[in-house]
């Protein structure tokens, strides 16, 4: 999910938690069926990010129904109990074991199933005490782009275009590349132009040169850094002027293949929270453009660091509950920050303003000229209606 290997802990090693969950699932109090959106249970208590993002408040307004989120990476294990019914048949653009990308070919540390759990986890496992994602009623479209266990840039570009064609309104790119690529940039520009929110991790090289990664550095992409439970930016997060938002990305518990779970850290674990937040807003406001959705997430973010766009936090820590509560629509012309479309719109608006200003001056000149003409005519008519002079030759 990132360009750097990060230490993680497999859920299989968390024996005590497994035993506790099994005991909980067998307890008489849990005998009754629990809804897919249950927010109780031992595993839920371990999902500190849901608490930090005030997920319960957000769910009173939206759970992401009707929105498709494309997850581009290793494929997603659609058979996981907490993902079952939320993963669409996708497509593999690499050498994945499944043509529909509904199996995960990644190693333990690099798996798109991790992102899927953060986005659409239903909590169904362990009789309703499994893992919950932030948008549990959205759907994930898995698109594989790996060959020989490495992500391929051309495959990623094709996957982004395919995601747009399949109606994905949010795209989480769970891979990154160290070098720019024309095909990848073109695909990102196309997706943004087709009204998709494109989200990705900012990169995990903050302490290793802080080099830009792609597609995170392309205009219009929502580039996300990782924060810990205290709200501090993860030390390895890429930082700089292109960062858009921050989201939880340290000690994140999520789904893994073979009915397992995983705890990891990195900007690749932060980006899915933003993708899920975008899905919540798009579900609640289906007529809003991608630019309006991103702008709402920015406007309602919890500002950190310096005012404006902070080099470490971007515009702040995502606050989906606040974004949903603030129902005022951003300007319809709003485009994702930094996008070519936003720049073009800014130029068009400037040109329009100059044009309107010029038109106004012409109109004022025309009115003034007309007034002068009327004044001359009035003087002429008045002079003609004066009585004859009393002075005469005698």
XYZ file of C-alpha atoms in Angstrom:
394
model
C 0.000 0.000 0.000
C 3.038 2.259 0.012
C 6.523 2.428 -1.450
C 8.199 1.361 1.756
C 7.969 -1.771 3.866
C 6.382 -1.002 7.226
C 6.369 -3.341 10.247
C 2.948 -4.890 10.876
C 1.480 -7.511 13.151
C -0.714 -10.320 11.864
C -3.961 -10.887 13.703
C -3.041 -14.571 13.871
C -0.388 -13.580 16.418
C -2.971 -11.804 18.556
C -4.047 -15.018 20.251
C -5.571 -13.357 23.262
C -7.819 -11.189 21.112
C -8.939 -14.145 19.038
C -9.856 -16.137 22.145
C -11.763 -13.177 23.541
C -13.671 -12.739 20.310
C -14.506 -16.444 20.111
C -15.762 -16.390 23.661
C -17.824 -13.317 22.900
C -19.349 -14.951 19.814
C -20.373 -18.002 21.870
C -21.809 -16.069 24.780
C -25.592 -16.329 25.273
C -25.968 -12.574 25.024
C -24.623 -12.739 21.467
C -26.871 -15.591 20.379
C -29.306 -13.264 18.624
C -28.372 -12.064 15.160
C -26.540 -8.737 15.154
C -27.038 -6.249 12.328
C -24.275 -5.709 9.805
C -23.812 -2.166 11.068
C -23.406 -3.076 14.728
C -20.996 -0.785 16.531
C -20.305 -2.890 19.605
C -17.760 -5.552 20.369
C -14.143 -6.146 21.274
C -12.785 -5.624 17.762
C -14.651 -2.373 17.365
C -13.042 -1.146 20.561
C -9.659 -1.654 18.892
C -10.579 0.584 15.965
C -9.434 3.831 17.484
C -9.777 5.612 14.124
C -13.572 5.172 14.101
C -13.754 6.970 17.440
C -11.369 9.712 16.327
C -13.420 10.306 13.186
C -16.735 10.263 15.098
C -18.051 7.502 12.871
C -21.237 6.992 14.898
C -22.244 10.610 14.300
C -21.465 10.314 10.600
C -23.515 7.102 10.277
C -26.619 8.881 11.507
C -26.503 10.779 8.210
C -24.739 8.516 5.717
C -23.112 5.100 5.444
C -22.049 5.405 1.830
C -24.945 3.569 0.185
C -24.973 3.671 -3.598
C -21.325 4.715 -4.008
C -18.649 2.567 -5.656
C -15.068 3.023 -4.455
C -12.402 1.558 -6.719
C -9.401 0.131 -4.860
C -6.378 -0.230 -7.127
C -3.685 -2.593 -5.903
C -3.310 -6.317 -5.244
C -6.941 -7.357 -5.483
C -9.391 -7.792 -2.603
C -10.385 -10.962 -0.777
C -14.116 -10.855 -1.421
C -14.661 -13.977 0.731
C -13.682 -12.281 3.990
C -16.704 -12.342 6.357
C -16.415 -8.589 6.954
C -16.268 -7.840 3.209
C -18.728 -10.369 1.855
C -21.424 -8.674 -0.212
C -19.489 -5.404 -0.471
C -16.920 -6.360 -3.121
C -17.891 -6.187 -6.789
C -16.362 -8.301 -9.524
C -13.455 -6.203 -10.724
C -10.668 -6.773 -13.207
C -7.012 -7.750 -13.036
C -4.607 -5.775 -15.212
C -1.578 -7.728 -14.008
C -0.935 -11.413 -13.368
C -3.351 -11.914 -10.493
C -4.871 -15.322 -9.713
C -8.383 -14.045 -10.358
C -9.580 -12.318 -13.498
C -12.102 -10.426 -11.367
C -9.438 -9.342 -8.844
C -11.564 -10.756 -6.001
C -8.589 -12.594 -4.551
C -5.628 -10.812 -2.984
C -2.223 -11.688 -4.438
C -0.206 -9.366 -2.209
C 2.235 -10.428 0.466
C 1.394 -9.867 4.119
C 2.393 -6.203 4.068
C 1.032 -5.155 0.671
C -2.643 -5.978 0.349
C -5.595 -4.027 -1.021
C -7.793 -6.067 1.326
C -6.434 -3.796 4.052
C -7.842 -0.723 2.284
C -11.156 -2.457 1.565
C -11.730 -3.211 5.238
C -11.111 0.417 6.197
C -13.621 1.559 3.595
C -16.465 -0.988 3.616
C -15.934 -3.359 6.550
C -19.410 -4.534 7.631
C -18.602 -5.899 11.094
C -20.507 -9.120 10.283
C -17.797 -11.499 11.444
C -17.996 -12.975 14.954
C -21.773 -12.567 14.889
C -21.668 -8.840 14.340
C -18.514 -8.104 16.289
C -16.132 -8.017 13.349
C -14.367 -5.087 11.763
C -16.204 -1.974 10.604
C -15.180 0.392 7.868
C -16.131 4.051 7.694
C -18.533 3.585 4.752
C -20.031 0.141 5.474
C -22.809 0.439 2.887
C -20.583 1.483 -0.018
C -19.125 -1.049 -2.438
C -15.545 -1.718 -3.465
C -14.430 -2.323 -7.047
C -11.095 -4.216 -6.852
C -8.589 -3.677 -9.662
C -5.316 -5.602 -9.657
C -2.153 -4.040 -11.092
C 0.628 -6.354 -9.879
C 3.001 -8.478 -11.942
C 5.719 -10.578 -10.303
C 4.626 -9.093 -6.977
C 5.317 -5.527 -8.083
C 2.834 -2.807 -9.048
C 2.971 -1.802 -12.706
C 2.533 1.831 -13.646
C 0.910 1.211 -17.041
C -1.508 -1.262 -15.483
C -2.366 1.342 -12.843
C -3.125 3.910 -15.531
C -5.421 1.450 -17.308
C -7.089 0.534 -14.023
C -7.886 4.191 -13.258
C -9.565 4.613 -16.627
C -11.436 1.343 -16.166
C -12.659 2.476 -12.753
C -14.202 5.576 -14.319
C -15.897 3.445 -16.953
C -17.367 1.223 -14.236
C -18.927 4.208 -12.480
C -16.539 4.528 -9.532
C -17.069 7.964 -8.012
C -14.111 7.542 -5.654
C -10.777 5.915 -6.555
C -8.278 4.821 -3.897
C -4.924 4.205 -5.577
C -3.214 1.853 -3.107
C 0.096 1.824 -4.987
C 2.740 4.478 -5.585
C 5.695 5.054 -7.870
C 8.923 6.968 -7.471
C 9.045 8.357 -10.994
C 6.464 10.381 -12.938
C 4.757 8.681 -15.856
C 2.853 10.300 -18.713
C 0.235 7.549 -18.974
C -0.456 7.652 -15.228
C -0.770 11.426 -15.212
C -3.090 11.326 -18.213
C -5.284 8.718 -16.510
C -5.504 10.799 -13.337
C -6.396 13.920 -15.324
C -9.045 11.941 -17.179
C -10.569 10.553 -13.973
C -10.759 13.977 -12.334
C -12.248 15.419 -15.509
C -14.900 12.677 -15.392
C -15.936 13.702 -11.861
C -14.087 11.072 -9.809
C -12.384 11.796 -6.485
C -8.858 10.335 -6.737
C -7.214 9.579 -3.380
C -3.818 8.103 -2.511
C -1.224 8.044 0.240
C 1.293 10.889 0.166
C 4.191 8.440 0.515
C 6.202 6.868 3.339
C 9.578 8.478 2.714
C 9.423 11.488 5.028
C 12.633 10.430 6.762
C 14.253 9.000 3.640
C 14.714 11.941 1.315
C 11.069 12.995 1.236
C 10.993 12.451 -2.510
C 7.656 13.006 -4.290
C 5.640 9.927 -5.189
C 3.107 9.398 -7.940
C 0.176 9.741 -8.422
C 0.159 11.631 -5.094
C 2.087 14.552 -6.597
C -0.178 15.047 -9.596
C -2.559 18.050 -9.628
C -6.034 17.319 -8.320
C -5.127 14.113 -6.466
C -6.117 14.064 -2.785
C -2.757 13.276 -1.176
C -3.109 11.939 2.391
C -0.645 11.749 5.293
C -0.937 9.418 8.291
C -1.578 10.480 11.880
C -1.428 8.583 15.180
C -3.937 8.384 18.035
C -2.746 11.732 19.396
C -3.260 13.428 16.057
C 0.461 13.797 15.323
C 1.687 13.181 11.785
C 3.503 9.874 11.408
C 7.228 10.569 11.214
C 7.660 8.663 7.940
C 4.895 10.517 6.092
C 5.916 12.473 3.039
C 5.457 16.195 3.619
C 5.342 19.284 1.474
C 3.089 21.756 -0.279
C 1.161 19.106 -2.195
C -0.326 17.361 0.841
C -4.122 17.682 0.918
C -5.474 16.032 4.075
C -4.452 13.941 7.074
C -6.159 10.794 8.394
C -5.483 7.980 10.901
C -2.670 5.771 9.639
C -0.840 4.311 12.639
C -1.768 1.069 14.430
C -4.714 0.575 12.077
C -6.580 -2.716 12.520
C -8.178 -3.948 9.317
C -9.081 -6.990 7.230
C -6.622 -9.420 5.644
C -7.090 -12.463 3.375
C -8.191 -15.861 4.685
C -10.616 -14.404 7.242
C -7.697 -12.802 9.024
C -6.921 -9.310 10.292
C -3.898 -7.074 10.225
C -2.468 -4.089 12.062
C -0.375 -1.694 10.007
C 0.955 1.826 9.602
C 1.561 4.081 6.627
C -0.051 6.643 4.374
C -1.598 3.718 2.476
C -3.661 3.069 5.615
C -4.639 6.744 5.875
C -5.877 7.260 2.314
C -8.786 4.766 2.591
C -10.317 6.779 5.450
C -10.428 9.815 3.164
C -11.793 7.707 0.303
C -14.500 6.421 2.660
C -15.230 9.966 3.849
C -15.666 11.043 0.239
C -18.033 8.102 -0.284
C -20.154 9.213 2.683
C -20.458 12.737 1.274
C -21.137 11.540 -2.282
C -23.856 9.234 -1.008
C -25.551 12.052 0.886
C -25.094 14.606 -1.912
C -25.205 12.662 -5.189
C -25.541 15.853 -7.253
C -22.338 17.387 -5.896
C -19.287 17.304 -8.138
C -16.026 15.691 -7.119
C -14.608 19.170 -6.579
C -17.436 20.067 -4.221
C -16.957 16.860 -2.262
C -13.232 17.445 -1.814
C -13.817 21.092 -0.945
C -16.316 20.110 1.749
C -13.792 17.694 3.268
C -11.220 20.484 3.243
C -13.547 23.154 4.631
C -14.604 20.973 7.568
C -11.208 19.404 8.341
C -9.704 19.842 11.789
C -7.016 22.435 11.111
C -3.571 21.544 12.433
C -0.232 23.279 12.258
C -0.083 26.519 10.312
C -3.143 28.161 8.858
C -4.098 27.358 5.308
C -2.244 24.460 3.726
C 0.235 23.146 6.284
C 3.229 21.245 4.806
C 2.648 18.296 7.165
C -1.126 18.214 7.727
C -2.277 19.691 4.454
C -5.636 21.379 5.092
C -6.120 19.353 8.280
C -7.373 16.082 9.718
C -10.460 14.753 7.962
C -13.711 15.149 9.962
C -16.426 13.224 8.083
C -19.137 13.765 10.708
C -18.619 17.530 10.476
C -18.558 17.375 6.678
C -21.943 15.633 6.651
C -23.452 17.951 9.254
C -22.475 21.030 7.216
C -24.978 20.728 4.381
C -24.116 23.979 2.606
C -23.003 23.189 -0.931
C -19.611 24.569 -2.001
C -19.661 26.611 -5.239
C -20.649 24.397 -8.159
C -17.535 25.438 -10.080
C -15.236 24.076 -7.368
C -12.626 21.596 -8.621
C -10.125 19.517 -6.624
C -7.326 21.800 -5.361
C -4.387 21.968 -7.706
C -6.176 20.316 -10.620
C -5.716 21.629 -14.124
C -9.469 22.088 -14.296
C -9.390 24.260 -11.179
C -6.644 26.394 -12.710
C -8.553 26.684 -15.976
C -11.717 27.605 -14.122
C -9.831 30.246 -12.194
C -8.549 31.721 -15.451
C -12.015 31.557 -16.999
C -13.532 33.264 -13.988
C -10.828 35.942 -14.135
C -11.436 36.440 -17.861
C -15.176 36.540 -17.278
C -14.720 39.135 -14.568
C -12.541 41.241 -16.888
C -15.107 40.832 -19.651
C -17.951 41.821 -17.345
C -15.926 44.802 -16.173
C -15.320 45.850 -19.791
C -18.984 45.371 -20.667
C -19.988 47.472 -17.691
C -17.680 50.303 -18.792
C -19.110 50.171 -22.314
C -22.634 50.260 -20.916
C -21.809 53.214 -18.682
C -20.269 55.036 -21.646
C -23.326 54.365 -23.791
C -25.676 55.638 -21.092
C -23.578 58.756 -20.575
C -23.521 59.436 -24.297
C -27.280 59.046 -24.513
C -27.761 61.465 -21.635
C -25.593 64.050 -23.368
C -27.611 63.702 -26.574
C -30.878 64.043 -24.663
C -29.564 67.090 -22.859
C -28.649 68.784 -26.166
C -32.077 68.014 -27.635
C -33.775 69.347 -24.517
C -31.816 72.602 -24.677
C -32.668 72.962 -28.348
C -36.398 72.417 -27.745
C -36.498 74.809 -24.800
C -34.750 77.512 -26.782
C -37.287 77.184 -29.602
C -40.213 77.569 -27.211
C -38.994 80.887 -25.718
C -41.295 83.937 -26.351
C -40.183 86.353 -29.076
C -37.922 89.158 -27.925
C -39.631 92.507 -27.145
C -36.807 94.388 -28.758
C -37.732 95.488 -32.315
C -36.721 98.120 -34.793
C -39.097 101.069 -34.941
